């Protein structure tokens, strides 16, 4: 509503600046100012759940109003006029209690809201001896407000659910034994003992033990992930069957989960372009309606029939009230953003959500976004007489002591490999060592001649691999191809985007040959390689000028491009702080298939917003002349107008439904 009185759900159209926002901020308004929701770690209490509708005290005034209104009608039909009038007055006062005080407060602060229009209409109806109509108006308006409150509360339940993922206590491992402390007291670098089935109190890195973790409630990824030493675990995820000792990488109060919650709270405090459009229509409409009603009443005085036209002025006042307009967008936006947070998509503002629904091009960073972010051995070529396993064993032995990413990939391909002796490393050229009496050397083709494997080396390089040549006792014995592989779902994601008529682009700092090879696998035609951060930002600026463009990245080097895009999307809300800060949307997980699903979710939300705004305007356009010429009386206008408002609310709540793609992928993961 533009002015909801005691209700706490008014849209931003009611705010009227900072002064007005301050009046309602203590009431928990969803749009006029975000109210931080405290988790159990800060208050010691569980977040309050939304009660069932028959137990919701906020619906009580409306229920009382409706009950006494019906009883009043029954008594009137029975001929008990005085008793009917008393019960109708009780119904009127019970309904008016929910919006009249707020309307008066708004008027004192210079705000003209729909609640004020309804107050004037109710008072006028009483003065004209239309108490039943005034009671009906109060009942339906208060009920619409209460239903809007419940819609807002439902949209925020995803945020409350995130907060409940934080346990109240954690076990800190110390020399004298384990100590149980409140989660708020956990500090970075503390060693935490996490038993089977327990939740992680904060982000950490595994120090000891192996287990699987269920991070579905945090990241939206349903398949448990195996973790061991030196591997990260996110706050709020559930440990599997093994006991783990982790080193906290964040405080109990400030971790990836609380960061996600803060981002969702920001979304509740901001509005999108289409919401501002609704406000621009609704705000001037309120005083315009008051002026129109005044002119109608003045016309009655001029023609000598003041009472008839004053009554019509009151009906016009109700008919042209932009109730539905005020709530057409906020309910939809908050419902959609709250729903998105539940499947791992954190949208930082209503504006970002609306722009997200217009996207026609998606630009991907390569490393860590389209790819898995760490190199792997993907192919091995050997000379005759040398087995693949032998070649890898020799290479892993000499690379074991190196910290180079390629060395790590080769070592990882041979678990528990022996370590070479007499190892020496020539930085940038290769590593030399002795294995089983042989002198083994590994390095780049630029420094070690592939010999008879030159053609193979070119083929591997053309396929986007970094080639490592292995030499034994001075002769080339094989090649190892290492590449940062595409994510398993990358090609499927690109196909899903193309099916939605969305173009895809790859932006990367890698060399053109590697970028093209991976782009072909992913199904991306437009490849722009060897891009510096400023080059990426310039490319995004040009793409955005042509059509709405989203940039997807996860690193500091992506931050300028993320900020330049129509919508910037950070992969992993716990990744680069610069990327997350620059982005409009953050994915808490790394499943790229959430991207086309989230775009479909945003498009659907925009369609619902458009329908709501069109319906709200249609209500005013249709009812105004009917009220002006006396076709509909006050009771009829109140009924049609407020029922239509309820329809707008229910339509907006539909935006909370998860995209079909998310439900399908979730079912697939669970079946596995």
PDB file of C-alpha atoms in Angstrom, residues 355-466:
ATOM      1  CA  UNK A 355      17.783  -5.856 -15.331  1.00  0.00           C
ATOM      2  CA  UNK A 356      18.632  -9.545 -15.027  1.00  0.00           C
ATOM      3  CA  UNK A 357      15.373 -10.360 -16.771  1.00  0.00           C
ATOM      4  CA  UNK A 358      16.384  -8.267 -19.823  1.00  0.00           C
ATOM      5  CA  UNK A 359      19.729 -10.007 -20.469  1.00  0.00           C
ATOM      6  CA  UNK A 360      20.367 -10.971 -24.113  1.00  0.00           C
ATOM      7  CA  UNK A 361      24.141 -11.632 -23.964  1.00  0.00           C
ATOM      8  CA  UNK A 362      26.232 -13.434 -21.338  1.00  0.00           C
ATOM      9  CA  UNK A 363      30.005 -12.961 -21.254  1.00  0.00           C
ATOM     10  CA  UNK A 364      32.045 -15.557 -19.335  1.00  0.00           C
ATOM     11  CA  UNK A 365      35.472 -15.309 -17.832  1.00  0.00           C
ATOM     12  CA  UNK A 366      37.302 -18.589 -18.541  1.00  0.00           C
ATOM     13  CA  UNK A 367      39.505 -19.546 -15.625  1.00  0.00           C
ATOM     14  CA  UNK A 368      37.524 -20.552 -12.562  1.00  0.00           C
ATOM     15  CA  UNK A 369      34.197 -19.719 -14.198  1.00  0.00           C
ATOM     16  CA  UNK A 370      33.848 -21.894 -17.280  1.00  0.00           C
ATOM     17  CA  UNK A 371      36.737 -24.053 -16.094  1.00  0.00           C
ATOM     18  CA  UNK A 372      37.320 -25.803 -12.784  1.00  0.00           C
ATOM     19  CA  UNK A 373      40.075 -23.406 -11.748  1.00  0.00           C
ATOM     20  CA  UNK A 374      42.907 -25.922 -11.386  1.00  0.00           C
ATOM     21  CA  UNK A 375      44.940 -27.736 -14.072  1.00  0.00           C
ATOM     22  CA  UNK A 376      44.732 -31.480 -14.575  1.00  0.00           C
ATOM     23  CA  UNK A 377      46.596 -34.043 -16.627  1.00  0.00           C
ATOM     24  CA  UNK A 378      44.311 -34.675 -19.583  1.00  0.00           C
ATOM     25  CA  UNK A 379      46.466 -36.587 -22.059  1.00  0.00           C
ATOM     26  CA  UNK A 380      49.766 -38.508 -22.200  1.00  0.00           C
ATOM     27  CA  UNK A 381      51.778 -39.401 -25.321  1.00  0.00           C
ATOM     28  CA  UNK A 382      54.836 -41.714 -25.123  1.00  0.00           C
ATOM     29  CA  UNK A 383      57.457 -43.175 -27.400  1.00  0.00           C
ATOM     30  CA  UNK A 384      57.416 -46.877 -28.129  1.00  0.00           C
ATOM     31  CA  UNK A 385      58.372 -49.032 -25.149  1.00  0.00           C
ATOM     32  CA  UNK A 386      57.425 -46.529 -22.428  1.00  0.00           C
ATOM     33  CA  UNK A 387      54.185 -47.114 -20.550  1.00  0.00           C
ATOM     34  CA  UNK A 388      51.901 -44.243 -19.654  1.00  0.00           C
ATOM     35  CA  UNK A 389      52.095 -45.043 -15.924  1.00  0.00           C
ATOM     36  CA  UNK A 390      55.902 -45.166 -16.053  1.00  0.00           C
ATOM     37  CA  UNK A 391      56.110 -41.766 -17.708  1.00  0.00           C
ATOM     38  CA  UNK A 392      53.771 -40.196 -15.147  1.00  0.00           C
ATOM     39  CA  UNK A 393      55.665 -41.822 -12.257  1.00  0.00           C
ATOM     40  CA  UNK A 394      58.989 -40.397 -13.451  1.00  0.00           C
ATOM     41  CA  UNK A 395      57.518 -36.947 -14.028  1.00  0.00           C
ATOM     42  CA  UNK A 396      55.667 -36.902 -10.689  1.00  0.00           C
ATOM     43  CA  UNK A 397      58.853 -37.903  -8.847  1.00  0.00           C
ATOM     44  CA  UNK A 398      60.865 -34.936 -10.107  1.00  0.00           C
ATOM     45  CA  UNK A 399      57.914 -32.492  -9.885  1.00  0.00           C
ATOM     46  CA  UNK A 400      57.011 -33.466  -6.297  1.00  0.00           C
ATOM     47  CA  UNK A 401      59.070 -30.694  -4.719  1.00  0.00           C
ATOM     48  CA  UNK A 402      57.961 -27.959  -7.144  1.00  0.00           C
ATOM     49  CA  UNK A 403      55.229 -25.464  -6.280  1.00  0.00           C
ATOM     50  CA  UNK A 404      54.348 -24.707  -9.908  1.00  0.00           C
ATOM     51  CA  UNK A 405      50.649 -25.359 -10.763  1.00  0.00           C
ATOM     52  CA  UNK A 406      51.653 -27.706 -13.577  1.00  0.00           C
ATOM     53  CA  UNK A 407      53.855 -29.656 -11.150  1.00  0.00           C
ATOM     54  CA  UNK A 408      50.900 -29.965  -8.771  1.00  0.00           C
ATOM     55  CA  UNK A 409      48.712 -31.332 -11.569  1.00  0.00           C
ATOM     56  CA  UNK A 410      51.298 -33.967 -12.537  1.00  0.00           C
ATOM     57  CA  UNK A 411      51.915 -34.955  -8.906  1.00  0.00           C
ATOM     58  CA  UNK A 412      48.171 -35.275  -8.307  1.00  0.00           C
ATOM     59  CA  UNK A 413      47.919 -37.780 -11.178  1.00  0.00           C
ATOM     60  CA  UNK A 414      50.205 -40.226  -9.308  1.00  0.00           C
ATOM     61  CA  UNK A 415      49.162 -40.477  -5.642  1.00  0.00           C
ATOM     62  CA  UNK A 416      51.956 -41.496  -3.240  1.00  0.00           C
ATOM     63  CA  UNK A 417      54.611 -41.199  -5.931  1.00  0.00           C
ATOM     64  CA  UNK A 418      58.260 -41.532  -4.887  1.00  0.00           C
ATOM     65  CA  UNK A 419      60.397 -38.417  -4.649  1.00  0.00           C
ATOM     66  CA  UNK A 420      63.387 -38.078  -6.965  1.00  0.00           C
ATOM     67  CA  UNK A 421      66.880 -37.517  -5.619  1.00  0.00           C
ATOM     68  CA  UNK A 422      69.369 -34.827  -6.618  1.00  0.00           C
ATOM     69  CA  UNK A 423      66.511 -32.590  -7.750  1.00  0.00           C
ATOM     70  CA  UNK A 424      67.368 -29.205  -9.202  1.00  0.00           C
ATOM     71  CA  UNK A 425      64.922 -26.708 -10.726  1.00  0.00           C
ATOM     72  CA  UNK A 426      65.735 -24.203 -13.400  1.00  0.00           C
ATOM     73  CA  UNK A 427      62.978 -21.650 -12.882  1.00  0.00           C
ATOM     74  CA  UNK A 428      60.832 -21.319 -15.990  1.00  0.00           C
ATOM     75  CA  UNK A 429      62.640 -24.074 -17.866  1.00  0.00           C
ATOM     76  CA  UNK A 430      62.096 -27.334 -16.063  1.00  0.00           C
ATOM     77  CA  UNK A 431      63.117 -29.737 -13.307  1.00  0.00           C
ATOM     78  CA  UNK A 432      65.946 -32.289 -13.255  1.00  0.00           C
ATOM     79  CA  UNK A 433      66.242 -35.282 -10.891  1.00  0.00           C
ATOM     80  CA  UNK A 434      67.282 -38.926 -10.530  1.00  0.00           C
ATOM     81  CA  UNK A 435      64.628 -41.680 -10.438  1.00  0.00           C
ATOM     82  CA  UNK A 436      65.460 -45.392 -10.311  1.00  0.00           C
ATOM     83  CA  UNK A 437      68.961 -44.698 -11.593  1.00  0.00           C
ATOM     84  CA  UNK A 438      67.721 -42.621 -14.544  1.00  0.00           C
ATOM     85  CA  UNK A 439      68.191 -38.880 -15.017  1.00  0.00           C
ATOM     86  CA  UNK A 440      64.716 -37.468 -15.605  1.00  0.00           C
ATOM     87  CA  UNK A 441      64.094 -33.985 -16.905  1.00  0.00           C
ATOM     88  CA  UNK A 442      60.746 -32.240 -17.421  1.00  0.00           C
ATOM     89  CA  UNK A 443      60.079 -28.897 -19.021  1.00  0.00           C
ATOM     90  CA  UNK A 444      58.472 -26.801 -21.739  1.00  0.00           C
ATOM     91  CA  UNK A 445      58.878 -27.610 -25.439  1.00  0.00           C
ATOM     92  CA  UNK A 446      60.544 -24.240 -25.694  1.00  0.00           C
ATOM     93  CA  UNK A 447      63.473 -25.590 -23.682  1.00  0.00           C
ATOM     94  CA  UNK A 448      63.341 -29.342 -24.335  1.00  0.00           C
ATOM     95  CA  UNK A 449      63.103 -30.542 -27.933  1.00  0.00           C
ATOM     96  CA  UNK A 450      60.100 -32.911 -28.320  1.00  0.00           C
ATOM     97  CA  UNK A 451      62.080 -34.711 -31.032  1.00  0.00           C
ATOM     98  CA  UNK A 452      59.936 -37.297 -32.798  1.00  0.00           C
ATOM     99  CA  UNK A 453      56.908 -36.183 -30.791  1.00  0.00           C
ATOM    100  CA  UNK A 454      56.890 -32.666 -32.271  1.00  0.00           C
ATOM    101  CA  UNK A 455      53.660 -33.312 -34.195  1.00  0.00           C
ATOM    102  CA  UNK A 456      52.012 -34.693 -31.045  1.00  0.00           C
ATOM    103  CA  UNK A 457      53.137 -31.634 -29.091  1.00  0.00           C
ATOM    104  CA  UNK A 458      51.527 -29.349 -31.666  1.00  0.00           C
ATOM    105  CA  UNK A 459      48.288 -31.352 -31.532  1.00  0.00           C
ATOM    106  CA  UNK A 460      48.107 -31.095 -27.733  1.00  0.00           C
ATOM    107  CA  UNK A 461      48.834 -27.379 -27.848  1.00  0.00           C
ATOM    108  CA  UNK A 462      46.170 -26.890 -30.516  1.00  0.00           C
ATOM    109  CA  UNK A 463      43.720 -28.636 -28.173  1.00  0.00           C
ATOM    110  CA  UNK A 464      44.394 -25.965 -25.568  1.00  0.00           C
ATOM    111  CA  UNK A 465      46.806 -27.960 -23.394  1.00  0.00           C
ATOM    112  CA  UNK A 466      50.034 -26.855 -21.834  1.00  0.00           C
TER     113      UNK A 466
END
